[in-house]
CSV table of C-alpha atoms in Angstrom, one decimal:
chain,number,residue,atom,x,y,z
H,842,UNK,CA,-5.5,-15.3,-7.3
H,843,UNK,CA,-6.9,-11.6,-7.1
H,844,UNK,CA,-5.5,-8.2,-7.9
H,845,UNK,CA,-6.3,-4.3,-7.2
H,846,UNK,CA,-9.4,-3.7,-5.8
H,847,UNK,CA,-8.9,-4.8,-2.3
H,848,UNK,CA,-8.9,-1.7,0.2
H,849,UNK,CA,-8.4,-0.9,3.8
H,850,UNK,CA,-9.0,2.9,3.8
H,851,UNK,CA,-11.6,4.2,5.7
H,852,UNK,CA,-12.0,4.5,9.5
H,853,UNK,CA,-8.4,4.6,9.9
H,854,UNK,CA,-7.1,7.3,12.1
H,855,UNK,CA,-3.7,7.1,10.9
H,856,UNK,CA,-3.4,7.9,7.4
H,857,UNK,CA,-0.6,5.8,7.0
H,858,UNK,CA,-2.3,2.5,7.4
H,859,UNK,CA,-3.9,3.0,4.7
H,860,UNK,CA,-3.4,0.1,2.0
H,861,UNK,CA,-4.5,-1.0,-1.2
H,862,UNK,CA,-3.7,-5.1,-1.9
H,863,UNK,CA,-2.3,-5.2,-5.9
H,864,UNK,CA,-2.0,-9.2,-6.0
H,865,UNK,CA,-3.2,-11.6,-4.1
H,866,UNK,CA,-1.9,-14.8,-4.1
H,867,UNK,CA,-4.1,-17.1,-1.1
H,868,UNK,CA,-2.7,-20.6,-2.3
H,869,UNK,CA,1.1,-19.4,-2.4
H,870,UNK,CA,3.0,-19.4,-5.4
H,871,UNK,CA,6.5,-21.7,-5.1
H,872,UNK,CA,9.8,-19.9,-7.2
H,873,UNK,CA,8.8,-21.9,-10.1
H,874,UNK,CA,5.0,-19.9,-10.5
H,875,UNK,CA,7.2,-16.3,-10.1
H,876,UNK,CA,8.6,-15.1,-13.7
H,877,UNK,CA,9.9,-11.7,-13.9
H,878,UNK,CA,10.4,-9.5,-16.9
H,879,UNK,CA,13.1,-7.1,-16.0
H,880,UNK,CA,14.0,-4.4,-18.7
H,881,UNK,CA,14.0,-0.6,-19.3
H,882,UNK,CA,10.8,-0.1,-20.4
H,883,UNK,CA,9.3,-0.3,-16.9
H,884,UNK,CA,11.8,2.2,-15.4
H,885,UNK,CA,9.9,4.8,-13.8
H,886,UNK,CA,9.1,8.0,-16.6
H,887,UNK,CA,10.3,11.3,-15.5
H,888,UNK,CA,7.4,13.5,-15.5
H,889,UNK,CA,6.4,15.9,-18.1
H,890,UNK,CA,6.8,19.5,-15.1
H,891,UNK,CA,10.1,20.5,-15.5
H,892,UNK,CA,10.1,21.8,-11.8
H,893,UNK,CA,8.9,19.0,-10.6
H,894,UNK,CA,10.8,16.7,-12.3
H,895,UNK,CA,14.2,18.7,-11.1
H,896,UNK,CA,12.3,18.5,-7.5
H,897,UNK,CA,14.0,14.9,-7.4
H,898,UNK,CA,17.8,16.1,-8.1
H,899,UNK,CA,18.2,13.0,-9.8
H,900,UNK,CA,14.2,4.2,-10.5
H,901,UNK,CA,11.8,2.5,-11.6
H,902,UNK,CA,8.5,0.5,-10.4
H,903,UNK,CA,6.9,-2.7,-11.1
H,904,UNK,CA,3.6,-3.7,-12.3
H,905,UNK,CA,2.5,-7.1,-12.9
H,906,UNK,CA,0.1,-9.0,-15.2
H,907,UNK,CA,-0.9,-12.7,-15.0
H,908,UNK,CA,0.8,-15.7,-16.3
H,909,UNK,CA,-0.9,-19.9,-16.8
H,910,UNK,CA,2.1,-22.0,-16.7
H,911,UNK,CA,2.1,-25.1,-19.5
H,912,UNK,CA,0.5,-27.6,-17.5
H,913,UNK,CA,-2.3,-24.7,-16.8
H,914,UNK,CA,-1.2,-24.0,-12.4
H,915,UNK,CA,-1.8,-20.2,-12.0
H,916,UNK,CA,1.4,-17.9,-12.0
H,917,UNK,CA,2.7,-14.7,-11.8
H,918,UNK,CA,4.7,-12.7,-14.2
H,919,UNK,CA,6.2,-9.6,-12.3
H,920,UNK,CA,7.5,-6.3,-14.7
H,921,UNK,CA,10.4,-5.1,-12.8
H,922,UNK,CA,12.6,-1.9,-13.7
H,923,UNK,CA,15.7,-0.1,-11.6
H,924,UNK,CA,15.8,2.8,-9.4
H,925,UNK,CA,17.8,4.2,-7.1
H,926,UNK,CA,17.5,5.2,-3.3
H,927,UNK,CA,17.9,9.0,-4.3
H,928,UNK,CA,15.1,8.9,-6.7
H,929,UNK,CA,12.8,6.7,-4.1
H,930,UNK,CA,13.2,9.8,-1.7
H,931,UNK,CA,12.9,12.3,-3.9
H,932,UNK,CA,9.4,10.9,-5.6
H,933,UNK,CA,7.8,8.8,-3.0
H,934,UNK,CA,8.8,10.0,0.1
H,935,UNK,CA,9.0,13.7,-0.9
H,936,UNK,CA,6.0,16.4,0.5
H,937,UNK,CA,5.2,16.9,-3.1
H,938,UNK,CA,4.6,12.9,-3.5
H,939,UNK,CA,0.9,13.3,-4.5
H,940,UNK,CA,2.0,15.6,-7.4
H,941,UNK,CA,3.9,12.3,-9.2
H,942,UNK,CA,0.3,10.8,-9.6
H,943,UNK,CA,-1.6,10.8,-12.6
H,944,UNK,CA,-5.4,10.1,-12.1
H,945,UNK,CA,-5.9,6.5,-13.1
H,946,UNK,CA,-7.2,3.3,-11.3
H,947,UNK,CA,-4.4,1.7,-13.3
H,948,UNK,CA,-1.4,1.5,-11.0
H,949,UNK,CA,1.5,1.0,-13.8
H,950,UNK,CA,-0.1,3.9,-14.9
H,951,UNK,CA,-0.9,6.1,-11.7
H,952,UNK,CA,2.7,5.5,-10.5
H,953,UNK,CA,4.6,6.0,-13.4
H,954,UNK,CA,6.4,9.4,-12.3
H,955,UNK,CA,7.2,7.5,-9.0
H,956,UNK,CA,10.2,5.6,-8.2
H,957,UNK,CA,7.7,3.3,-5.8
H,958,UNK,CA,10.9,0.4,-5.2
H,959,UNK,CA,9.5,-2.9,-4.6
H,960,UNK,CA,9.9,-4.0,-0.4
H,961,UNK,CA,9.4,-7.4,0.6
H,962,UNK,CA,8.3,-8.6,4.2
H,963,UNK,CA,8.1,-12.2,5.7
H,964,UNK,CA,5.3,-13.8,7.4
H,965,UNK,CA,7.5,-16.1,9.4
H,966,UNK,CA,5.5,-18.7,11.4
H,967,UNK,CA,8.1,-20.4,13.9
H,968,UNK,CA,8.0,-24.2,15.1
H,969,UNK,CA,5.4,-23.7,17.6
H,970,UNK,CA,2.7,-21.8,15.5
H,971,UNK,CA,3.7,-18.5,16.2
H,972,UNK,CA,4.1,-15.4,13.7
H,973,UNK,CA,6.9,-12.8,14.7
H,974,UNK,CA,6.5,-9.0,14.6
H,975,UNK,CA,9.4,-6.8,15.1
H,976,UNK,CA,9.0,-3.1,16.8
H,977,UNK,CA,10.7,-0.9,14.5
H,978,UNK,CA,13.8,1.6,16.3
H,979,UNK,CA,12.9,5.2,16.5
H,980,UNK,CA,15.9,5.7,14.4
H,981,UNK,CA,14.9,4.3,11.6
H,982,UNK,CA,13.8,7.1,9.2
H,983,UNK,CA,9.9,5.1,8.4
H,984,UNK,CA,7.9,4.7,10.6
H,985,UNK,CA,9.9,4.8,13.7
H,986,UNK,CA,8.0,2.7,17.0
H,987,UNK,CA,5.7,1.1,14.7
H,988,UNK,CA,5.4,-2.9,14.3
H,989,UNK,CA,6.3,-4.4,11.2
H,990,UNK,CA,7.1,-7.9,9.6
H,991,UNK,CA,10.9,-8.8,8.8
H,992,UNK,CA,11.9,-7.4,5.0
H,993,UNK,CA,13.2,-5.0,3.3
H,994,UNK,CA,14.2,-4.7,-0.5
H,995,UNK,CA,16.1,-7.1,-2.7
H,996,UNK,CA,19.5,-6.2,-4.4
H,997,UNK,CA,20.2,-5.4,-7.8
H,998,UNK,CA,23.8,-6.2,-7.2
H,999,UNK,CA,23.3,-9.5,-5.7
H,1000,UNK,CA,22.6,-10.9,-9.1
H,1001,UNK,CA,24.9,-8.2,-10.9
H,1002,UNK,CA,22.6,-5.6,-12.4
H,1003,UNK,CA,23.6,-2.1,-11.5
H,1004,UNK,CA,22.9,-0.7,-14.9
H,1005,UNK,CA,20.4,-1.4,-17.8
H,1006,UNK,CA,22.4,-3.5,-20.5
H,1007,UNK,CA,21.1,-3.2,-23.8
H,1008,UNK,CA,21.7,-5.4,-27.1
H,1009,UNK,CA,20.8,-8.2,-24.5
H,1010,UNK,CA,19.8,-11.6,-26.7
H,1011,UNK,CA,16.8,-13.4,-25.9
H,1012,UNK,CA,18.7,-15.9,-24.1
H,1013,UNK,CA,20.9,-13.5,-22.5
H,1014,UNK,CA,17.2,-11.7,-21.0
H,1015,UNK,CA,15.7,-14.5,-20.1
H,1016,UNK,CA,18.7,-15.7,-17.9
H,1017,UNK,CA,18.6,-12.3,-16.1
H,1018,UNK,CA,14.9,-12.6,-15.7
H,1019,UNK,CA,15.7,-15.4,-14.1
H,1020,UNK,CA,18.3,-14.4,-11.5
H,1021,UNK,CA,16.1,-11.6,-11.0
H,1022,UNK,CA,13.1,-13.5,-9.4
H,1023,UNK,CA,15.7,-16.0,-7.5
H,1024,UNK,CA,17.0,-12.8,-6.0
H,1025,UNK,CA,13.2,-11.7,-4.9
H,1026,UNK,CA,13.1,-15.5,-3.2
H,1027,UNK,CA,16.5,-15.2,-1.6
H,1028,UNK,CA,16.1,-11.8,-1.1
H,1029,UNK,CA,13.8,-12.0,1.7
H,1030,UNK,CA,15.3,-14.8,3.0
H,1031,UNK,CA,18.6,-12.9,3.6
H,1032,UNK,CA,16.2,-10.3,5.4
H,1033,UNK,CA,15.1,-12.9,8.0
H,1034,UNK,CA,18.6,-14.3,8.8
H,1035,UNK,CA,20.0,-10.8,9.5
H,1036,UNK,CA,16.9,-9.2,11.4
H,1037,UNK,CA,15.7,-12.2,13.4
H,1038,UNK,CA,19.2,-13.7,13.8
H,1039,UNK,CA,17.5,-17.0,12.7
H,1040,UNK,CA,20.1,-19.5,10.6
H,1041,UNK,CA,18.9,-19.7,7.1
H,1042,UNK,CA,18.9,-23.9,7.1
H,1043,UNK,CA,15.8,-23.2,9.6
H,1044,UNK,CA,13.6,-21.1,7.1
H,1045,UNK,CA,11.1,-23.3,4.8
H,1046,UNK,CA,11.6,-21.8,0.9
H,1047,UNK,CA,9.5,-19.1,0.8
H,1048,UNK,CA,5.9,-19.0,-0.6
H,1049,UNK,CA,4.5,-15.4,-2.7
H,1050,UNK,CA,1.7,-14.6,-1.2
H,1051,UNK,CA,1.3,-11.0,-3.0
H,1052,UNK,CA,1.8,-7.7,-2.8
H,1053,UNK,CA,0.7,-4.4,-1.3
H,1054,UNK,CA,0.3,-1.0,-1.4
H,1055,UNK,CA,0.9,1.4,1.4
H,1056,UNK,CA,-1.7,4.5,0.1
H,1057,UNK,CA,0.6,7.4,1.7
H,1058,UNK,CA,3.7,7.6,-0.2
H,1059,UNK,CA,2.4,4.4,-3.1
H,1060,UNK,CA,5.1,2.1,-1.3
H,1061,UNK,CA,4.9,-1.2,-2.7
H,1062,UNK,CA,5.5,-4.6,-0.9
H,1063,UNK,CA,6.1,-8.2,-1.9
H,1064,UNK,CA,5.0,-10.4,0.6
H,1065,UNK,CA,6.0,-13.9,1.7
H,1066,UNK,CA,5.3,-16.9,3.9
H,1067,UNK,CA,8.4,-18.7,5.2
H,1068,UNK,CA,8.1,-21.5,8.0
H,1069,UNK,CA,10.6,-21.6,10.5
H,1070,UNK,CA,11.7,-25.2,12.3
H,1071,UNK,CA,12.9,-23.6,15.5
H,1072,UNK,CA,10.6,-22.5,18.7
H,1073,UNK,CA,10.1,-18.9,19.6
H,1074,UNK,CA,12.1,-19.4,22.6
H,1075,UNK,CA,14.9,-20.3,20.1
H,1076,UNK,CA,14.3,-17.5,18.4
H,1077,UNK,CA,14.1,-14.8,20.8
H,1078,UNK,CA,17.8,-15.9,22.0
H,1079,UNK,CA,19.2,-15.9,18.4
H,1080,UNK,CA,17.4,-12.1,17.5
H,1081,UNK,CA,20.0,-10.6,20.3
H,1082,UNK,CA,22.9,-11.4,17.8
H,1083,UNK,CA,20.9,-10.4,14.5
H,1084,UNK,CA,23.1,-8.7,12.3
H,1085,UNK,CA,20.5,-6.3,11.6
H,1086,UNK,CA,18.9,-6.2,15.0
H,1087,UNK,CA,19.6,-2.3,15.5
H,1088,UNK,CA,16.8,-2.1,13.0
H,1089,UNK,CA,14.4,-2.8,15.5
H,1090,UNK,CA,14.1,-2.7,19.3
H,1091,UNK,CA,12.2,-5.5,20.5
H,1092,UNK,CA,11.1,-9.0,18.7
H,1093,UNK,CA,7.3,-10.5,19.4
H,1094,UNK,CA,6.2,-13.6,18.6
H,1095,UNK,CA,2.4,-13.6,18.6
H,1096,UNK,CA,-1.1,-15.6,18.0
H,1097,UNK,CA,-3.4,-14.8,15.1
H,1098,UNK,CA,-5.6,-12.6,17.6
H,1099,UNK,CA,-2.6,-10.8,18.6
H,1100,UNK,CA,-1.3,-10.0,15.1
H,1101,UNK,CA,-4.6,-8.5,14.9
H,1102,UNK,CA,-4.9,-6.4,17.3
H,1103,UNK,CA,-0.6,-5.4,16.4
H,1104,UNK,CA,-1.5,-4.7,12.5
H,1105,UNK,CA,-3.8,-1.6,14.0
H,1106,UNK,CA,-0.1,-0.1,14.3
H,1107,UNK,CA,1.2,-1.1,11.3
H,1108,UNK,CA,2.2,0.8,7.9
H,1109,UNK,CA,-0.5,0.7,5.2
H,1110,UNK,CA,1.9,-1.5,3.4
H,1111,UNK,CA,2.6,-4.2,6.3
H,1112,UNK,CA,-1.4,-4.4,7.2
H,1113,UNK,CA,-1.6,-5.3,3.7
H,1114,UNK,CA,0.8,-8.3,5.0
H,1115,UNK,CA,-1.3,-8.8,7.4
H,1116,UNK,CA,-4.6,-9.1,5.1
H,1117,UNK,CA,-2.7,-11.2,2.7
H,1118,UNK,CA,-1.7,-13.7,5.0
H,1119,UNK,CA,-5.0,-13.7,6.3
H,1120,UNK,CA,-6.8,-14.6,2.9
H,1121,UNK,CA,-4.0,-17.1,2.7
H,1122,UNK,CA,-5.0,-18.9,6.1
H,1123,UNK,CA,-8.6,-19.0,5.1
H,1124,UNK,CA,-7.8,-20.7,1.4
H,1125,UNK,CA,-6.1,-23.2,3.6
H,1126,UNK,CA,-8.7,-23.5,6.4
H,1127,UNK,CA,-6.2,-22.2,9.1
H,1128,UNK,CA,-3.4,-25.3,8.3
H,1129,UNK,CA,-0.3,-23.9,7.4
């Protein structure tokens, strides 16, 4: 397991390919390897220029540090805060985005003044050794035509958090830690069943295999890999009744040597997908 340090930023035309990989995870961490501390004091910090600051017209981030479990397997202890979608735009996806940075090669630290909500995205390998891609809509407000692996965010309200609650006991926190990181696994899960169409008895339980960082915009991602028992045929007649499926515009299901050649038009933060799930295949020789 590796973290920051890992960059894809140079001799890329389009600066929004651009990625940075925070975590790396190659051998797959299971739910029980994923721990989350979830409080207030990782909320994103408003930043010290007034103007700035009211630039938003009012979230949170996440950073991470490394966990050994009792019997000494490597896991992963995620800090999670809350945000909020008006924040997200207002920080991250605002023209003055840059100006939220503080200089640091310490990412809890760089992005502090940023909402930066954590995505997630699926490498979903179907029955017949496939990986599927999905073409985004042009109506989609990121990223529009470009290709992209199923996800999107988890939901604070799926497990009941719409507001910090303090005077928490410890037993109190550590059950909401807990329904936190289920949420992360289920999460992405839901993503799959309502933009691929697929039924969510198909879908393996999902394996973390890290996160990334698109550069533009410091858009984080929490990745995944999530076998699916049905064949891409299957598949392909299933997406055309995807909840989700005006999300995108056309599903692919591809080889290893096309998902290469796809990831070139990709968002920073879905090549970084792309790279995890590479170093993933290589930790297990190519059998997965």
């Amino acid at each position: 397991m590796t973290t920051a340090g890992m960059s894809e930023s140079t001799m890329v035309m389009d600066p929004g390919a651009a990625f940075t990989l925070l975590l790396s995870c190659p051998d797959g961490l299971p739910r029980s390897r994923v721990y989350v501390d979830f409080g207030i004091s990782y909320d994103r910090i408003p930043h010290p220029d007034t103007k700035l600051e009211e630039s938003i017209n009012e979230y949170g981030g996440h950073t991470l540090h490394h966990a050994d479990g009792a019997d000494n397997k490597s896991s992963v202890c995620l800090h999670l805060g809350l945000t909020d979608y008006r924040t997200f735009v207002g920080t991250n996806l605002s023209p003055l985005w840059e100006n939220f940075l503080v200089p640091s090669k310490d990412d809890s630290i760089c992005c502090q003044h940023s909402a930066s909500p954590l995505g997630n995205g699926a490498i979903v390998k179907t029955a017949d050794k496939r990986v599927l891609v999905l073409q985004r809509s042009l109506n989609v407000g990121e990223f529009p035509g470009y290709f992209v692996f199923p996800g999107g965010h988890s939901e604070p309200e799926e497990v009941g958090v719409l507001f910090h609650q303090m005077n928490k006991n410890s037993t109190e926190h550590e059950a909401l830690n807990d329904r936190v990181s289920q949420e992360m696994f289920e999460g992405i899960v839901r993503e799959v069943v309502e933009e691929i169409g697929v039924p969510a008895e198909s879908l393996s339980d999902p394996i973390f295999i890290g996160i990334s960082r698109r550069n533009l915009n410091v858009r984080p991602t929490a990745f995944f890999f999530v076998n699916c028992s049905l064949k891409s045929d299957e598949i392909q007649q299933l997406y055309s009744r995807a909840q989700d499926g005006y999300e995108s515009t056309q599903l692919f299901d591809v080889s290893m040597e096309e998902l290469l050649k796809m990831s070139e038009r990709m968002p920073g933060c879905h090549r970084g997908g792309y790279a995890l799930y590479e170093l993933m295949m290589k930790a297990n020789h190519g059998d997965l």
